[in-house]
Amino acid sequence: MPPSTAEDFHARVRQAGLPLSLAETAAILPAWQKLEDWLELIRTPAIPATAEPATTFKAAS
Amino acid sequence: MIPTIAEAGRLIAARKLSPVELMQACLGRVDRLDSRLHAFIRPDAEGALAAARAAEARIMKDGAKGPLDGIPIAHKDIYCTAGVPTTAHSKVLIDHVPEEDSVVVAKWAAAGAISLGKLATHEFAFGGPSFDLPWPPVRNPWNPAHFTAGSSSGTAAAVASGMILGGTGSDTGGSIRGPAALCGIAGIKPTYGRASRRGVLPLAQSLDHTGPMAWTAEDCAILLQAMAGYDPQDPASADVPVPDYTAMLNSGVKGRVVGLLRHMHESDNPVSAATLKGINDAAGTFRALGAEVHDVTLPSLAEFNACGWVLLLAEAFAVHETWMRERPQDYGKYMRERLVLGAALSAADYMQAQKRRLELIARSFAATQGVDFLLTAAAPSEAPKIEDVPQWGFLGPPGFTMPFNVTGWPGITLCSGFGAGGLPVGLQLVAKPWQEAPLFAAAHAYEQATEWRKRRPAMTEETA
């Protein structure tokens, strides 16, 4: 996926309820774009037909 | 001469060392050094000295309770302390005075340890090094122009400079093991679920660990003994027996298998020459002590860090969501802007990271069958100058500690030498879940076979 634009990122932040201006979020955009690279790295390609395993992490179990 | 906890504990129990004199020596170093280091945000000299006098009277009458009786320690300021402000080094909690001690604070107090006060941290164990908080960032005792790493920065600096003999840290992505490396001390992140987090301000609950920091692995074993154990009120806590860590301390590494994670520190994130030499020399030391050492390959540092940081950022925003909406200006710039990244993540992003986490754990177990310990770096080099630390460093070259927050496996940092600038470098030794006892034995064997525990920061030699 192409990296987010400043407007895309600002919309995400506003949707989370944070009262930041476009200029304020634009300053953080390069960091967000790096995080998007990481999201691509960990994203699994498809949803398997079978039930997913539990995703609540507890090393003790 | 600054004693270790083990040494001081033995002398106190034999009534050959006065807890009051030991405390006075530590308080003297706080007086002389902390104006340059800023390790403490709330020292309590009067309370500590009064507690030492009471401990001395009790020990002279009844004997010592154990190896921590009368030992000077301090707590990272995310550990709640009854009646004493617990601020997380933040304006957000500047007036926060807990009514109860955290479980670990109470356990160490019951064992006789005496707190000198509250220690600096990166804001909420995440935002730092920051110059726009109510207290300044901590400086490295080996050279105060340099960074300590974080977030348990105050604990690392206070231990390295002998202001305390041990202290509490917390580790969500490396906050014990990173500062231990850059300050030349020992610090263990135990197995996820080994020690209670109740009463410790959270950063990201599925990655948060409590753990001890001290001068040696042996001291970390003594401190973890007093903080480990099942806590039914911590949802991550595990009802798993706690072995006697010091009983196994001299069992060595003969016959053990050490997996060298060469890809992590040679190609995933190539380390400095001094750090690499420390790791390779340690591999040689373990071989000489009777262990087998061979290369092991885990998933890449990039995969582990991508997964771990998505989890951390999302969970941290969930903790701070209300304050971030209502009073964002009360955070420092670094913490506030990092939390904004968490706000922008979606529920789908978080679930993808959780799915990937289970896969990474399964791959890690599969790659380490028959392996007792893993060996790699704890940090890429010696400490940089504090003004050279980038705001978004955690998004740069992938770190060495996050993999074991993702898996929940125990990892200890040990000093493994010194870099060209004269500051320490560290290695990381990791074990399978609940294997802290053999991990301490391996770490102790390494420290006994090397010279690094004999050298303290020059400033500790200064006289009043």
XYZ file of C-alpha atoms in Angstrom:
525
model
C 0.000 0.000 0.000
C 1.256 3.538 -0.638
C 2.240 5.525 2.458
C -0.417 7.701 4.056
C -0.655 11.341 3.141
C -0.719 14.034 5.807
C -4.489 14.233 5.346
C -4.952 10.451 5.753
C -2.929 10.428 8.944
C -4.680 13.499 10.327
C -8.055 11.870 9.707
C -6.985 8.761 11.665
C -5.803 10.854 14.598
C -8.972 12.956 14.650
C -11.073 9.795 14.527
C -9.309 8.667 17.689
C -10.582 11.827 19.357
C -7.341 13.775 19.596
C -7.721 17.530 19.040
C -4.578 17.968 16.925
C -4.247 20.276 13.931
C -3.124 19.140 10.492
C 0.211 20.896 11.064
C 0.734 19.065 14.347
C 0.073 15.642 12.854
C 2.115 16.456 9.739
C 5.170 16.805 11.975
C 4.701 13.187 13.084
C 3.924 11.840 9.599
C 7.429 10.443 8.847
C 7.268 8.347 12.010
C 3.803 7.114 11.071
C 5.009 6.148 7.602
C 7.806 4.089 9.159
C 5.227 2.374 11.355
C 3.174 1.655 8.233
C 6.210 -0.161 6.789
C 6.229 -2.328 9.875
C 2.495 -2.961 9.580
C 3.101 -4.300 6.086
C 5.796 -6.582 7.489
C 3.533 -8.220 10.067
C 0.249 -8.267 8.145
C -0.877 -11.811 7.328
C -1.988 -12.232 3.735
C -5.351 -13.896 4.131
C -7.916 -15.021 6.643
C -7.827 -18.819 6.903
C -11.103 -20.690 6.614
C -10.607 -22.444 9.933
C -11.097 -20.841 13.311
C -8.363 -18.479 14.404
C -6.299 -19.371 17.478
C -6.820 -17.383 20.641
C -4.965 -14.103 20.539
C -4.907 -13.192 24.203
C -1.248 -13.513 25.103
C -0.317 -15.222 28.300
C 3.100 -16.821 28.416
C 2.140 -18.586 31.595
C -0.509 -20.750 29.944
C 34.688 0.212 47.890
C 31.028 -0.313 47.083
C 29.839 -3.759 48.222
C 27.439 -5.933 46.275
C 24.155 -6.924 47.886
C 25.502 -10.432 48.454
C 28.632 -9.108 50.172
C 26.785 -6.532 52.275
C 24.074 -9.027 53.226
C 26.628 -11.538 54.509
C 28.466 -8.878 56.526
C 25.260 -7.463 57.993
C 24.066 -10.931 58.982
C 27.429 -11.539 60.677
C 27.062 -8.146 62.418
C 30.291 -6.995 60.777
C 28.700 -4.226 58.729
C 26.434 -1.567 60.161
C 23.286 -0.906 58.064
C 23.515 2.701 59.278
C 27.077 3.114 58.002
C 26.168 1.417 54.725
C 23.226 3.768 54.304
C 25.364 6.800 55.175
C 27.855 5.789 52.483
C 25.069 5.550 49.895
C 23.532 8.854 50.978
C 26.980 10.439 50.769
C 27.200 9.401 47.122
C 23.705 10.794 46.511
C 24.883 14.101 47.992
C 28.093 14.173 45.959
C 26.910 12.810 42.616
C 23.213 13.221 42.031
C 23.337 16.919 41.154
C 25.210 15.712 38.039
C 23.253 12.504 37.394
C 19.624 13.343 38.313
C 18.899 9.702 39.133
C 16.557 10.581 42.001
C 13.426 12.657 41.641
C 12.410 12.212 45.271
C 15.176 11.101 47.642
C 14.256 10.468 51.269
C 17.517 10.639 53.209
C 15.871 11.203 56.573
C 13.440 8.298 56.191
C 16.129 5.987 54.867
C 18.492 6.765 57.716
C 15.759 6.277 60.318
C 14.858 2.923 58.748
C 18.526 1.895 58.750
C 18.820 2.730 62.457
C 15.721 0.659 63.217
C 17.017 -2.223 61.096
C 20.372 -2.129 62.845
C 18.784 -2.291 66.277
C 16.547 -5.181 65.220
C 19.364 -7.125 63.551
C 21.650 -6.709 66.553
C 18.857 -8.097 68.747
C 17.233 -10.774 66.557
C 19.561 -11.339 63.599
C 18.968 -10.570 59.933
C 15.801 -11.687 58.144
C 17.720 -12.585 55.008
C 20.142 -11.255 52.395
C 18.173 -8.040 51.774
C 17.878 -6.971 55.392
C 19.326 -3.473 55.759
C 20.226 -3.162 52.052
C 19.831 0.306 50.432
C 17.557 0.172 47.380
C 15.191 2.545 45.560
C 12.181 2.335 43.278
C 11.481 3.548 39.765
C 8.773 6.187 40.027
C 6.132 4.048 38.346
C 6.062 1.721 41.374
C 3.304 2.975 43.679
C 4.400 3.837 47.204
C 1.837 4.436 49.942
C 1.730 8.079 50.978
C 4.631 9.006 48.698
C 4.009 10.684 45.330
C 4.322 8.350 42.347
C 4.466 10.531 39.266
C 5.874 8.434 36.398
C 8.179 11.459 35.952
C 5.209 13.322 34.441
C 3.251 16.496 35.027
C 0.156 14.371 34.353
C 0.563 12.606 37.723
C 2.421 15.332 39.592
C -0.095 15.179 42.484
C -0.637 11.411 42.487
C -0.175 9.953 45.968
C -1.068 6.239 46.122
C -2.776 4.767 49.160
C -1.020 1.412 48.863
C 2.406 0.089 48.009
C 2.787 -1.924 44.838
C 3.235 -5.649 45.494
C 6.967 -5.547 44.738
C 7.598 -2.518 46.974
C 5.809 -4.285 49.819
C 7.699 -7.550 49.244
C 11.117 -5.887 49.256
C 10.228 -3.921 52.384
C 9.126 -7.128 54.095
C 12.506 -8.648 53.206
C 14.206 -5.753 55.011
C 15.372 -3.666 52.025
C 15.434 0.065 52.780
C 14.306 2.552 50.146
C 16.236 5.787 49.592
C 13.349 7.193 47.580
C 11.933 7.367 44.060
C 13.987 7.201 40.904
C 13.713 9.022 37.601
C 12.305 7.280 34.533
C 11.409 8.174 31.008
C 7.905 9.659 31.169
C 5.467 6.808 31.874
C 8.348 4.427 31.067
C 8.315 5.533 27.436
C 8.870 9.213 26.656
C 12.516 10.192 26.827
C 15.143 11.426 27.129
C 13.059 14.583 27.563
C 14.016 18.065 28.678
C 10.436 19.387 28.995
C 9.316 17.356 32.039
C 9.166 18.393 35.704
C 12.569 16.719 36.274
C 15.605 16.563 33.977
C 16.698 13.371 32.203
C 19.213 11.099 33.909
C 22.911 11.242 32.973
C 25.298 8.312 32.576
C 27.718 7.889 35.538
C 30.503 6.763 33.186
C 30.251 10.138 31.421
C 27.450 12.560 32.285
C 27.383 13.945 28.751
C 26.040 10.581 27.649
C 22.670 8.825 27.611
C 21.663 6.100 30.059
C 19.048 4.540 27.777
C 15.635 4.081 29.290
C 13.215 3.833 30.626
C 14.663 2.602 33.936
C 17.295 5.294 33.641
C 17.364 6.434 37.272
C 17.763 2.891 38.584
C 20.631 2.140 36.205
C 22.534 5.331 37.036
C 21.946 4.995 40.778
C 23.196 1.385 40.835
C 26.228 2.085 38.636
C 27.263 5.028 40.809
C 26.757 3.157 44.087
C 23.977 5.412 45.359
C 21.962 2.209 45.872
C 22.908 -1.465 45.726
C 19.826 -2.477 43.741
C 16.528 -1.148 42.494
C 13.350 -1.804 40.598
C 12.974 -1.497 36.865
C 10.270 -2.308 34.386
C 10.690 -3.677 30.884
C 8.133 -3.388 28.075
C 10.531 -3.280 25.115
C 13.911 -3.279 26.856
C 13.597 -0.743 29.670
C 15.612 -2.857 32.117
C 18.100 -4.476 29.736
C 18.901 -1.349 27.681
C 19.892 0.960 30.548
C 21.678 -1.923 32.269
C 23.833 -2.264 29.145
C 24.616 1.430 28.739
C 25.354 1.902 32.447
C 27.442 -1.267 32.832
C 25.286 -3.100 35.372
C 23.152 -6.266 35.451
C 19.398 -6.294 34.930
C 16.931 -9.086 34.319
C 13.556 -9.078 32.655
C 12.119 -12.272 34.098
C 9.572 -14.511 32.375
C 6.241 -12.803 31.648
C 4.079 -13.597 34.665
C 6.977 -14.268 37.064
C 6.697 -11.078 39.167
C 3.590 -9.062 39.937
C 2.869 -5.772 38.155
C 0.054 -4.839 40.557
C 0.536 -1.284 41.715
C 2.972 -0.481 38.898
C 1.764 2.118 36.404
C 1.281 0.296 33.085
C 2.752 1.056 29.705
C 1.465 -1.876 27.629
C 0.033 -4.710 29.669
C 0.731 -7.615 27.342
C 4.431 -6.663 27.240
C 5.020 -5.151 30.706
C 7.401 -6.937 33.079
C 8.741 -5.948 36.489
C 12.313 -6.878 37.349
C 15.430 -5.988 39.344
C 18.634 -4.143 38.438
C 21.901 -4.409 40.391
C 25.672 -4.566 40.011
C 25.860 -8.348 39.517
C 23.748 -11.276 38.355
C 23.990 -12.717 41.857
C 22.429 -9.547 43.269
C 19.662 -9.705 40.654
C 18.994 -13.292 41.783
C 18.658 -12.174 45.404
C 16.343 -9.314 44.414
C 14.182 -11.400 42.063
C 13.812 -14.033 44.797
C 12.156 -11.388 46.949
C 9.834 -10.088 44.203
C 8.797 -13.231 42.294
C 5.667 -15.245 42.928
C 2.046 -15.693 41.997
C -0.324 -12.767 42.426
C -3.922 -13.703 41.648
C -4.756 -10.019 41.288
C -2.359 -9.522 38.378
C -4.135 -11.108 35.406
C -0.807 -11.995 33.765
C 0.688 -13.567 36.877
C 1.460 -17.267 36.686
C 0.993 -19.824 39.443
C 4.403 -21.372 38.879
C 6.807 -22.435 41.672
C 9.711 -20.057 42.349
C 12.973 -21.987 42.766
C 15.815 -20.949 45.054
C 17.879 -18.853 42.639
C 20.965 -18.531 44.802
C 21.084 -22.264 45.598
C 21.764 -22.974 41.898
C 24.044 -20.000 41.360
C 27.287 -21.966 41.258
C 26.012 -24.748 39.001
C 27.848 -23.277 36.001
C 27.254 -24.007 32.325
C 29.022 -27.335 31.812
C 26.993 -29.382 29.344
C 24.667 -26.475 28.540
C 23.968 -25.377 24.984
C 24.286 -21.691 24.094
C 22.665 -20.513 20.853
C 24.549 -17.601 19.329
C 22.058 -15.292 17.586
C 24.705 -14.092 15.175
C 22.216 -12.830 12.576
C 20.722 -10.388 15.067
C 23.929 -8.533 15.979
C 25.909 -9.071 12.750
C 23.327 -8.466 10.012
C 19.852 -7.514 11.327
C 21.403 -4.599 13.256
C 25.219 -4.686 13.102
C 26.740 -3.711 16.433
C 29.898 -1.765 17.273
C 33.282 -3.472 17.286
C 33.450 -3.418 21.089
C 29.963 -4.888 21.454
C 30.760 -7.613 18.934
C 34.030 -8.425 20.678
C 32.179 -8.675 23.987
C 29.714 -11.185 22.543
C 32.342 -13.276 20.784
C 34.571 -13.277 23.853
C 31.581 -14.363 25.943
C 30.944 -17.241 23.551
C 34.579 -18.244 24.077
C 34.190 -17.948 27.835
C 31.130 -20.195 27.835
C 33.000 -22.754 25.703
C 35.933 -22.640 28.121
C 33.501 -23.239 30.992
C 32.211 -26.393 29.343
C 29.222 -25.215 27.312
C 28.558 -25.986 23.677
C 28.054 -22.875 21.536
C 26.551 -22.908 18.060
C 24.642 -20.518 15.851
C 20.855 -20.325 16.111
C 18.526 -18.383 13.816
C 15.318 -16.831 15.093
C 12.899 -14.659 13.120
C 14.484 -11.331 12.204
C 14.803 -8.415 14.577
C 12.630 -6.423 12.160
C 9.748 -8.880 12.481
C 9.957 -8.948 16.268
C 10.215 -5.182 16.551
C 7.413 -4.498 14.082
C 5.117 -6.787 16.019
C 6.173 -5.584 19.448
C 6.028 -1.861 18.732
C 2.561 -2.062 17.168
C 1.340 -3.856 20.294
C 3.117 -1.421 22.588
C 1.857 1.721 20.859
C -1.745 0.497 20.664
C -1.848 -0.663 24.270
C -0.131 2.489 25.537
C -2.683 4.692 23.809
C -5.470 2.656 25.415
C -3.942 3.466 28.815
C -3.557 7.189 28.066
C -6.569 7.814 25.811
C -8.602 9.939 28.225
C -5.683 12.121 29.316
C -4.541 12.527 25.722
C -7.961 13.865 24.779
C -8.388 16.109 27.784
C -4.889 17.343 28.721
C -2.369 16.493 26.005
C -0.326 19.577 26.892
C 0.594 17.997 30.238
C 2.746 15.374 28.510
C 6.251 15.989 27.266
C 6.615 16.261 23.508
C 8.206 12.816 23.056
C 5.550 10.943 25.031
C 2.665 12.892 23.493
C 3.812 12.389 19.927
C 4.556 8.691 20.434
C 1.067 8.179 21.823
C -0.369 9.840 18.704
C 1.043 6.929 16.688
C -0.866 4.537 18.914
C -4.035 6.558 18.415
C -3.759 6.162 14.658
C -3.505 2.361 14.753
C -6.676 0.426 14.004
C -8.160 -2.569 15.796
C -7.239 -4.623 12.724
C -3.601 -3.484 13.020
C -3.550 -4.616 16.647
C -5.058 -7.999 15.854
C -2.593 -8.553 13.029
C 0.224 -7.952 15.506
C -1.274 -10.379 18.017
C -1.600 -13.068 15.361
C 1.976 -12.483 14.247
C 3.125 -12.654 17.857
C 1.843 -16.205 18.286
C 3.587 -17.201 15.074
C 6.876 -15.619 16.228
C 6.672 -17.454 19.551
C 6.035 -20.779 17.826
C 8.940 -20.222 15.423
C 11.209 -19.278 18.336
C 10.440 -22.480 20.237
C 10.944 -24.545 17.084
C 14.335 -22.936 16.393
C 15.647 -23.471 19.914
C 14.942 -27.117 20.664
C 17.827 -28.471 22.698
C 19.169 -24.960 23.337
C 19.440 -23.701 26.920
C 20.480 -20.076 26.380
C 20.581 -17.512 23.602
C 23.389 -14.972 23.307
C 23.246 -11.631 21.497
C 23.619 -7.903 22.141
C 21.595 -5.880 24.612
C 22.325 -2.579 22.839
C 24.137 -1.810 19.584
C 27.041 0.138 21.097
C 28.183 2.148 24.065
C 26.000 5.101 25.078
C 25.695 8.034 22.647
C 25.779 11.636 23.805
C 22.405 12.560 25.227
C 21.797 15.320 22.672
C 22.413 12.846 19.831
C 19.546 10.526 20.824
C 16.875 10.740 18.102
C 13.215 11.256 18.982
C 12.124 8.279 16.915
C 15.037 5.951 17.650
C 12.761 3.002 18.314
C 11.568 3.203 14.702
C 15.156 3.072 13.428
C 17.451 0.028 13.391
C 15.541 -2.731 15.226
C 16.481 -3.284 18.842
C 17.762 -6.454 20.512
C 15.488 -6.535 23.529
C 11.945 -6.372 22.108
C 12.049 -9.972 20.784
C 11.905 -11.295 24.324
C 9.066 -9.018 25.362
C 7.170 -10.458 22.403
C 7.960 -14.047 23.464
C 7.884 -13.349 27.198
C 11.170 -15.237 27.695
C 13.587 -14.153 30.470
C 16.641 -12.125 29.454
C 19.517 -10.708 31.478
C 21.972 -7.980 30.493
C 25.579 -8.223 31.673
C 28.517 -5.885 31.218
C 30.799 -7.343 28.537
C 33.531 -4.732 28.206
C 34.122 -1.113 27.325
C 33.983 0.796 24.069
C 36.415 3.216 22.487
C 34.869 6.086 24.445
C 35.415 4.346 27.772
C 31.740 3.596 28.371
C 30.462 0.061 28.976
C 28.954 -2.307 26.437
C 26.579 -5.135 27.260
C 25.464 -8.555 26.166
C 22.109 -10.245 26.560
C 21.646 -13.821 27.681
C 18.151 -15.306 27.244
C 16.528 -18.522 28.460
C 13.250 -20.397 27.962
C 10.233 -19.522 30.134
C 10.707 -20.060 33.891
C 14.414 -20.890 33.470
C 15.713 -17.942 35.471
C 17.683 -20.212 37.852
C 20.002 -21.690 35.195
C 20.116 -18.271 33.530
C 21.450 -16.727 36.735
C 23.975 -19.579 37.017
C 25.260 -18.933 33.494
C 25.385 -15.174 34.090
C 27.199 -15.632 37.398
C 29.715 -18.002 35.812
C 30.412 -15.403 33.103
C 30.884 -12.604 35.646
C 33.198 -14.755 37.764
C 35.306 -15.586 34.707
C 35.688 -11.963 33.544
C 37.064 -8.742 34.985
C 34.224 -6.333 34.219
C 32.703 -6.247 37.733
C 35.932 -4.779 39.161
C 35.597 -1.412 37.430
C 33.253 1.370 38.599
C 32.636 4.826 37.105
C 35.490 7.195 37.983
C 33.140 9.611 39.713
C 32.458 7.023 42.434
C 36.118 7.321 43.494
C 35.799 11.047 44.178
C 36.039 11.991 47.823
C 33.847 14.554 49.551
